[in-house]
Coordinates of C-alpha atoms and ligand atoms in Angstrom, one line a residue:
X1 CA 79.1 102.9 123.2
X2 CA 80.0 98.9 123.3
X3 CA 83.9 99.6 122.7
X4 CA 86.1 101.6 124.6
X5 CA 88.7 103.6 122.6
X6 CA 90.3 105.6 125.5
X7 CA 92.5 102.7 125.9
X8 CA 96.2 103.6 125.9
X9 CA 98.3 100.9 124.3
X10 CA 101.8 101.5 124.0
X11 CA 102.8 100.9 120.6
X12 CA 106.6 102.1 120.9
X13 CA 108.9 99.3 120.2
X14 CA 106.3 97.9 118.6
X15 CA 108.1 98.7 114.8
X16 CA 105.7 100.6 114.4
X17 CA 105.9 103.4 111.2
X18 CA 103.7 105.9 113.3
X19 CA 106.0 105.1 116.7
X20 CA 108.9 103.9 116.3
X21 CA 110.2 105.3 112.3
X22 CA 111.2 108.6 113.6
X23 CA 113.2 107.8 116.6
X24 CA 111.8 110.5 118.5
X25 CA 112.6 111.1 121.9
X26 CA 110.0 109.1 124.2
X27 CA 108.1 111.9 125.2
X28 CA 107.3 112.3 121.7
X29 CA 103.7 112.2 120.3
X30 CA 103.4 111.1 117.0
X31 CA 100.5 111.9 114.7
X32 CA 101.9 111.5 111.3
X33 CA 100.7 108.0 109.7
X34 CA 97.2 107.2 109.2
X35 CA 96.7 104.5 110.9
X36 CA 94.8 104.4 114.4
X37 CA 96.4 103.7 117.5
X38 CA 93.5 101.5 118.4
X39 CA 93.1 97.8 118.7
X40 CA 91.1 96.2 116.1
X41 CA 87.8 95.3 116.6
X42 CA 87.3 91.9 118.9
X43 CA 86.7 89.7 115.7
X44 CA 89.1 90.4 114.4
X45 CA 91.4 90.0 117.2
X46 CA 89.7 86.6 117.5
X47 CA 90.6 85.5 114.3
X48 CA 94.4 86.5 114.0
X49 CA 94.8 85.0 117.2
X50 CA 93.2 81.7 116.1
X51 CA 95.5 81.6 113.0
X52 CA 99.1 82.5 114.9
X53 CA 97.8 79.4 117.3
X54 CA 97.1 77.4 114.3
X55 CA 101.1 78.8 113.7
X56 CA 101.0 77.7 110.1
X57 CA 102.2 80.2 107.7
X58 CA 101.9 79.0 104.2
X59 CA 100.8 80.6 101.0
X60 CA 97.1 81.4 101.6
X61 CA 94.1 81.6 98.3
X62 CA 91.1 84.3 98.2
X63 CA 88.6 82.8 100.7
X64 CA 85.8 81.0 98.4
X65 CA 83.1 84.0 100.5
X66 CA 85.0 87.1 100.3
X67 CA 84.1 88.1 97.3
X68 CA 80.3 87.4 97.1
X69 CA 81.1 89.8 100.8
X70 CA 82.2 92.5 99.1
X71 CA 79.4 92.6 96.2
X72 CA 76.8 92.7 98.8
X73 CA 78.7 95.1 100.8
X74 CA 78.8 97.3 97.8
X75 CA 75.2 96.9 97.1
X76 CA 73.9 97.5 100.7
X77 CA 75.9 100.6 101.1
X78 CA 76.0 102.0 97.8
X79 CA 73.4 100.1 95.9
X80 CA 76.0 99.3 93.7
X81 CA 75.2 96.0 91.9
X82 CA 79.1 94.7 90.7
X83 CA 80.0 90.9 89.1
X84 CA 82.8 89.3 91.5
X85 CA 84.5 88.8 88.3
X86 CA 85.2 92.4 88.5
X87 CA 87.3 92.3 91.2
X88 CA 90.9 92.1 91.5
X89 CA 93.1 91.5 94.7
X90 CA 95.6 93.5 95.9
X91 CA 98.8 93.4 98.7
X92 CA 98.1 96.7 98.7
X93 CA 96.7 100.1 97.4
X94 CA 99.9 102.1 96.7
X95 CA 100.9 99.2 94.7
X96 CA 97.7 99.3 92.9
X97 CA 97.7 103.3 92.7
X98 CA 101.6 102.7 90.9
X99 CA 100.7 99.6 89.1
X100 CA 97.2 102.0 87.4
X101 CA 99.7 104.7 86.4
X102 CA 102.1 102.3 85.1
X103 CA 99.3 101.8 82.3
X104 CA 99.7 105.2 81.1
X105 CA 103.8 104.6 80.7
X106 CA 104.4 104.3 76.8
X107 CA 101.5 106.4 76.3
X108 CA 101.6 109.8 74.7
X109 CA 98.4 111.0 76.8
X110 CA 99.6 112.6 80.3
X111 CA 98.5 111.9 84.1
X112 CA 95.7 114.4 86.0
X113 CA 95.7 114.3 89.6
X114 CA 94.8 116.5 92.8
X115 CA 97.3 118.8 94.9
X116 CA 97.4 118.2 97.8
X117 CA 97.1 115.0 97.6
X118 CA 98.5 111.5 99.2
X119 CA 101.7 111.8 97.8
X120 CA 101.6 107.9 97.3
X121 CA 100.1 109.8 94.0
X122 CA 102.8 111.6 92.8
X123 CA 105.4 109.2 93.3
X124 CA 103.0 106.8 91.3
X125 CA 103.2 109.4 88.4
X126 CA 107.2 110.0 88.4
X127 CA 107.2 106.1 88.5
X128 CA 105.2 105.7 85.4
X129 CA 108.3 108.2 83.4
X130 CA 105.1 110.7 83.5
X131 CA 105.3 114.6 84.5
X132 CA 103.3 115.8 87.1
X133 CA 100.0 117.6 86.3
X134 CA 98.1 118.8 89.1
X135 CA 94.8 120.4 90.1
X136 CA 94.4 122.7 92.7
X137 CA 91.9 121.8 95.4
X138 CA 89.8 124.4 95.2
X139 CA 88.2 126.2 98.8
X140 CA 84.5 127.1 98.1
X141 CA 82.6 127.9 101.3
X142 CA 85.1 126.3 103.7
X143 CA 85.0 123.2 101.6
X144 CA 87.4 121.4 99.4
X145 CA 86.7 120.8 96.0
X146 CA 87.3 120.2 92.1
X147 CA 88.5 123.1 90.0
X148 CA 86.1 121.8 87.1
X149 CA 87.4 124.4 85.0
X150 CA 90.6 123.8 84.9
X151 CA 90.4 120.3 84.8
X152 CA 88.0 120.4 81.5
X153 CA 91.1 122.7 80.8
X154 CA 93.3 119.8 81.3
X155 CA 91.8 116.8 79.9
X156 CA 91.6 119.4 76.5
X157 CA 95.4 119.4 75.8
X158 CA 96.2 115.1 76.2
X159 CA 95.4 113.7 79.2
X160 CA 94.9 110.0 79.7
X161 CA 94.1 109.1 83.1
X162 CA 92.9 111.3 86.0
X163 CA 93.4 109.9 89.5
X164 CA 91.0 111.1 92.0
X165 CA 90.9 110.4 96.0
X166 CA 87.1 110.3 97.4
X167 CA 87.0 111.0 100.2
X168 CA 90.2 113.6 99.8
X169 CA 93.5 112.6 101.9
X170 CA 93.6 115.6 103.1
X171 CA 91.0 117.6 102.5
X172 CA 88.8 115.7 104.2
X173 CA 86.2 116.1 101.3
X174 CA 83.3 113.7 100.8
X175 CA 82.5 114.8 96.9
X176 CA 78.7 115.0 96.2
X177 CA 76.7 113.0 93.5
X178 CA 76.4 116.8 91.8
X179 CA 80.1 117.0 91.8
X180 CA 80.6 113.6 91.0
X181 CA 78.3 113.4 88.1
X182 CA 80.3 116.9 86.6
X183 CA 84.0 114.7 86.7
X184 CA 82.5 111.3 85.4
X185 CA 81.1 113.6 82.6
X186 CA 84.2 115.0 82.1
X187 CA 86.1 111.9 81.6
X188 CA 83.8 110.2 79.2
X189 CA 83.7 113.5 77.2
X190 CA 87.3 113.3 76.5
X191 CA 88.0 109.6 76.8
X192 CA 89.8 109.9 80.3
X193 CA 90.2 107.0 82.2
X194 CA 89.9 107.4 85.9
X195 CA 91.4 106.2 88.9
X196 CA 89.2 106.3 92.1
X197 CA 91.0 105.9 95.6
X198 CA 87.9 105.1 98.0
X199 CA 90.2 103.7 101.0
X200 CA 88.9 106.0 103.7
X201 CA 85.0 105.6 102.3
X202 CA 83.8 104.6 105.3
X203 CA 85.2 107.0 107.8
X204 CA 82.2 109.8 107.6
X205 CA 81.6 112.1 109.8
X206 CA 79.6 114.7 108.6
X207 CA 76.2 113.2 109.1
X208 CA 75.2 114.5 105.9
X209 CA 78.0 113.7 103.7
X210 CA 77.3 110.2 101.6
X211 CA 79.7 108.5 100.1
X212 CA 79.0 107.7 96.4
X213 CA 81.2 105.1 94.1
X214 CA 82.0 107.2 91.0
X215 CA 81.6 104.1 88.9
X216 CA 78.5 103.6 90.3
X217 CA 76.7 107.0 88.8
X218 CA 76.8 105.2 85.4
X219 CA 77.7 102.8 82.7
X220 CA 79.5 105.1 81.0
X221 CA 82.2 106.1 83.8
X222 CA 82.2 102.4 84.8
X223 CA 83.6 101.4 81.8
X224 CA 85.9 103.9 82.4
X225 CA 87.1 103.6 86.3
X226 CA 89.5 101.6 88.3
X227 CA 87.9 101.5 91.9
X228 CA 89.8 101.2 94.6
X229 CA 88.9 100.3 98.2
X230 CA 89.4 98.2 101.7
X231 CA 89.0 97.6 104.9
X232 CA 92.4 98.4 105.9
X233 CA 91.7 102.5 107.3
X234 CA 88.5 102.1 108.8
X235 CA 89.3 98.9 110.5
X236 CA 92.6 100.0 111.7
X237 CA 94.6 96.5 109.7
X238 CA 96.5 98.6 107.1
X239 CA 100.0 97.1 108.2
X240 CA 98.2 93.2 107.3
X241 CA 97.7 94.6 103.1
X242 CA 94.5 93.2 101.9
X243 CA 93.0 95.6 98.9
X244 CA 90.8 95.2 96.2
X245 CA 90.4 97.2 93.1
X246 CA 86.5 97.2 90.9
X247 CA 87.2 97.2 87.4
X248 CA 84.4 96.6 85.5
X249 CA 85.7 96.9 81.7
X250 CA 87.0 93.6 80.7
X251 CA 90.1 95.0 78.2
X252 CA 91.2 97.2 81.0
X253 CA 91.2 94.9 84.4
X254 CA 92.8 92.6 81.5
X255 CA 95.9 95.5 81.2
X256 CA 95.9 95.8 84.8
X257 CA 96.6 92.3 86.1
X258 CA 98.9 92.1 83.4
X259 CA 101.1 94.6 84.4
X260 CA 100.9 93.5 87.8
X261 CA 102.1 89.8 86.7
X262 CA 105.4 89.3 89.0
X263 CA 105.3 92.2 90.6
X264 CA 103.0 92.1 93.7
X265 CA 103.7 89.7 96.8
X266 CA 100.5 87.5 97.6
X267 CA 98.2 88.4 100.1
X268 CA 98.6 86.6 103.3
X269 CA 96.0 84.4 105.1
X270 CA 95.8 86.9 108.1
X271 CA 95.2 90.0 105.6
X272 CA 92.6 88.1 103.6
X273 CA 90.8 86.1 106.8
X274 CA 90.9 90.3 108.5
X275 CA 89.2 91.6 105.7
X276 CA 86.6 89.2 106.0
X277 CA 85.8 89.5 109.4
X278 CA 85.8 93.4 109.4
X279 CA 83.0 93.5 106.2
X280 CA 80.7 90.5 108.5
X281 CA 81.3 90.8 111.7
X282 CA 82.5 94.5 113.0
X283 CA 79.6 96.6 112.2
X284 CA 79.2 97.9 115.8
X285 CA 82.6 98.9 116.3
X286 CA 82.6 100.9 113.6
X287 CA 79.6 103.1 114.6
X288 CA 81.1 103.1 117.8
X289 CA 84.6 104.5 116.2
X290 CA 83.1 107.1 114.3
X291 CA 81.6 108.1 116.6
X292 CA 85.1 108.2 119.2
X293 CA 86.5 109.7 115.9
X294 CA 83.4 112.4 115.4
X295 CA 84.4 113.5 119.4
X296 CA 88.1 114.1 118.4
X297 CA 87.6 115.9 115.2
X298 CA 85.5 118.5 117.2
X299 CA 88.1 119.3 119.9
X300 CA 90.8 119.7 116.7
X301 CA 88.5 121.8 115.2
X302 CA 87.8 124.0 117.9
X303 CA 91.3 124.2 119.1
X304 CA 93.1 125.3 116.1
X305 CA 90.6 127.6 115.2
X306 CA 91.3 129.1 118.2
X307 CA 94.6 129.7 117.9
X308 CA 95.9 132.7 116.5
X309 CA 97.9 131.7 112.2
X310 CA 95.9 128.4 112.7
X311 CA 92.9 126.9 110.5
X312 CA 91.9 123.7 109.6
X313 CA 88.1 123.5 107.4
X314 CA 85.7 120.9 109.4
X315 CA 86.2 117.5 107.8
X316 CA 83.7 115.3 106.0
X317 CA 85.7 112.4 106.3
X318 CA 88.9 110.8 107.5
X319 CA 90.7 111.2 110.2
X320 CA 93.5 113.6 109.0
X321 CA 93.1 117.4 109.6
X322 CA 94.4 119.9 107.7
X323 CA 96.0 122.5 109.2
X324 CA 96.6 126.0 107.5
X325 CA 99.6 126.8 109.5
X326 CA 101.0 129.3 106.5
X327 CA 101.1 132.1 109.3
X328 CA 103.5 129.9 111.7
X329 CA 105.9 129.3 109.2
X330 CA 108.7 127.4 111.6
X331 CA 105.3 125.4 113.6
X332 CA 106.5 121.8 112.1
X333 CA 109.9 122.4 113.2
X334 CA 108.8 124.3 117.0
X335 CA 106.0 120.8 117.3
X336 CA 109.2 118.8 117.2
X337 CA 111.0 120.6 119.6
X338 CA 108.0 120.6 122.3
X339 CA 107.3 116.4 121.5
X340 CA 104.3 116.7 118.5
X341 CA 105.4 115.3 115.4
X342 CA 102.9 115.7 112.1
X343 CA 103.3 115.8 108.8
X344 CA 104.3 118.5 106.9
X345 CA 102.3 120.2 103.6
X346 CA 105.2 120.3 101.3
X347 CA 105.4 116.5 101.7
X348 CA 101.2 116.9 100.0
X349 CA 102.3 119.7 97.5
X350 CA 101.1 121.9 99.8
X351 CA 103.5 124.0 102.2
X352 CA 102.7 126.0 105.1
X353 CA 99.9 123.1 106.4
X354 CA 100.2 120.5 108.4
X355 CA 98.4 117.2 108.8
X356 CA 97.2 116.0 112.1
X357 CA 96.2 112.2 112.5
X358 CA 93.4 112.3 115.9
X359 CA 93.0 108.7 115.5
X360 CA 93.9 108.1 119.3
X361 CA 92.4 108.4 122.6
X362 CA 91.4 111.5 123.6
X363 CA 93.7 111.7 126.6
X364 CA 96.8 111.3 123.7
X365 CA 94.7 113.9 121.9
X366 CA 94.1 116.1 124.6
X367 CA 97.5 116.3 125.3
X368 CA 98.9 117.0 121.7
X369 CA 96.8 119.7 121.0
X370 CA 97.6 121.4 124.5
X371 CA 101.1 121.0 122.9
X372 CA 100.1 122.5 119.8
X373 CA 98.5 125.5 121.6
X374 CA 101.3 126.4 123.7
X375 CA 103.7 126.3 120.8
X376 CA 101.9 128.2 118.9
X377 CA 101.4 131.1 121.7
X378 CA 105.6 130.7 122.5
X379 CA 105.8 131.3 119.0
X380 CA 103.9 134.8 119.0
X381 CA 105.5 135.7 122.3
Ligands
LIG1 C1 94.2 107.9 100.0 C2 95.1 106.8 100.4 N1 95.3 105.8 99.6 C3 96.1 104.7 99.9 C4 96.7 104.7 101.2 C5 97.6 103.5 101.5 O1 97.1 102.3 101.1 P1 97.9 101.0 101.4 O2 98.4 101.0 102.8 O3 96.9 99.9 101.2 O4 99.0 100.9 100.4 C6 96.5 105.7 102.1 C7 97.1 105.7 103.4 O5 97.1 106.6 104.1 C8 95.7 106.8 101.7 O6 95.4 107.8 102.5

């Protein structure tokens, strides 16, 4: 290991979302939010420091390279060949998830998505005038994944648009190219246009999980798909807001930037000059952080399937466990009182879990889940 991630670094009164949003008392450990409590990789640190001493702030362009980045990054890793022209910037990919839905507003065709899911989805739906439609994840062999049945079901009676999250925030599933190839079927069967959130893509860790592009199975579905990805997760630089979206069919990317005229903020130097640096330059800390990130998903695992109402299914990606705590039915509310804050499963769609970010050292880790345990046994005492 070149980088070390057992670094503390106090980010309380920092305005941070994860540390400081809550006003929790100090003792507090926060593992809500997913974004890691780890500096960025040195590069990258290197470069936002040279552009705050520059101290020029100004409206910043796409750097002329980025793009011609990001094709061969998509080809090297998923031997997915893409024009540049395909590619459309974003501040952001909640904006881009609402700003996709949006699309579907005056239509009489409904939206399809997952539950649980990031409820950035959701809201993205009500925003668009558009009921919620949800599909149950469904748990086959202590995996997550698509109820095909009821989603061929679904696309039957009037939907429009499904919007999918590979890997699943927070299931943690990494869908195969079998699975994949049964949805993209689906969709071009009944003219569904689909929506692929891809952010946490390159957070793997089971070793045999592979990440495959939906779009990239065929021409068919790519004609069909809005990709979405970035560097923002897996290099820790969410709060800077530098996104893309893929869309290869020309009509639709057309109807996309269209309805994003005036809407979106531009994307700043730093976001754009990060993003660059993380796809060239950070390859090693990124193997290095999995594998940090590998090492903290196993003591979670262990631990709360130790513990007596608890389970979480291992995690093919991401770094957001999913806690059945449907046994412990006051656990969100007891974590609080003994200084563990998470998220709660209604907030997904799904009460009764909880969602536990381990992006953080392992001491901070170590130390939440011994809270975890011992409010857990108090609770059965
Ligand atoms: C699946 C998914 N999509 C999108 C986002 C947020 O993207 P952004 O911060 O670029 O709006 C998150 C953040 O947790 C996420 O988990």
């Amino acid at each position: 290991m070149t980088y070390n991630f057992d670094e503390y670094i106090e980010r309380r009164q920092t305005n941070s979302m994860k540390w400081d949003m809550f006003r929790d008392p100090a003792y507090t450990i926060p593992m809500p939010v997913a974004d890691m409590d780890f500096r960025v990789a040195p590069p990258i640190h290197q470069r936002l420091l040279s552009i705050a001493q520059h101290g020029v702030y100004g409206y910043a362009v796409l750097p002329q390279e980025l793009p011609t980045v990001v094709c061969s990054m998509l080809l090297e890793k998923y031997n997915w060949a893409i024009d540049p022209d395909w590619l459309v910037w974003m501040p952001g990919m909640v904006v881009g998830l609402s700003n996709a839905a949006a699309l579907w507003a005056n239509s009489e065709k409904g939206i399809l998505t997952v539950a649980p899911i990031y409820p950035p989805f959701y809201k993205a739906i009500a925003y668009a005038g558009k009921n919620l439609q949800t599909t149950a994840l469904l748990l086959v062999n202590g995996r997550y994944t698509l109820n095909f049945e009821e989603i061929e079901r679904s696309f039957g009676k009037n939907i429009g648009f499904f919007m999918l999250c590979n890997p699943q925030n927070p299931g943690g599933t990494v869908f195969t190219k079998i699975e994949l190839n049964r949805l993209a079927a689906l969709c071009v069967q009944y003219n569904v246009t689909l929506l692929s959130d891809e952010i946490h893509c390159e957070l793997l860790l089971d070793p045999k999980a592979i990440h495959i592009p939906i779009a990239s199975l065929n021409n068919e579905i790519m004609q069909n798909t809005i990709t979405m990805m970035s560097p923002s997760k897996t290099y820790n630089i969410a709060g800077l807001g530098c996104t893309f979206a893929i869309i290869p069919n020309a009509t639709l990317r057309a109807q996309f930037v269209k309805k994003a005229e005036g809407n979106w903020p531009m994307i700043s130097r730093m976001a754009f000059e990060a993003a660059l640096v993380a796809y060239t330059q950070c390859d090693q800390w990124k193997t290095d952080l999995l594998h940090y990130l590998k090492g903290n998903h196993a003591l979670v695992l262990e631990k709360v399937n130790s513990l007596p109402g608890l389970n979480m299914q291992p995690l093919q990606a991401t770094y957001l466990a999913w806690v059945n705590a449907q046994l412990q039915p006051q656990l969100y509310e007891n974590l609080l009182e003994n200084g563990l804050r998470l998220n709660q499963g209604a907030y997904y769609l799904q009460p009764g879990f909880l969602r536990l970010n381990f992006a953080c050292p392992r001491a901070t880790l170590t130390e939440g889940l011994s809270r975890l345990e011992t409010t857990v046994l108090n609770n059965l005492a």
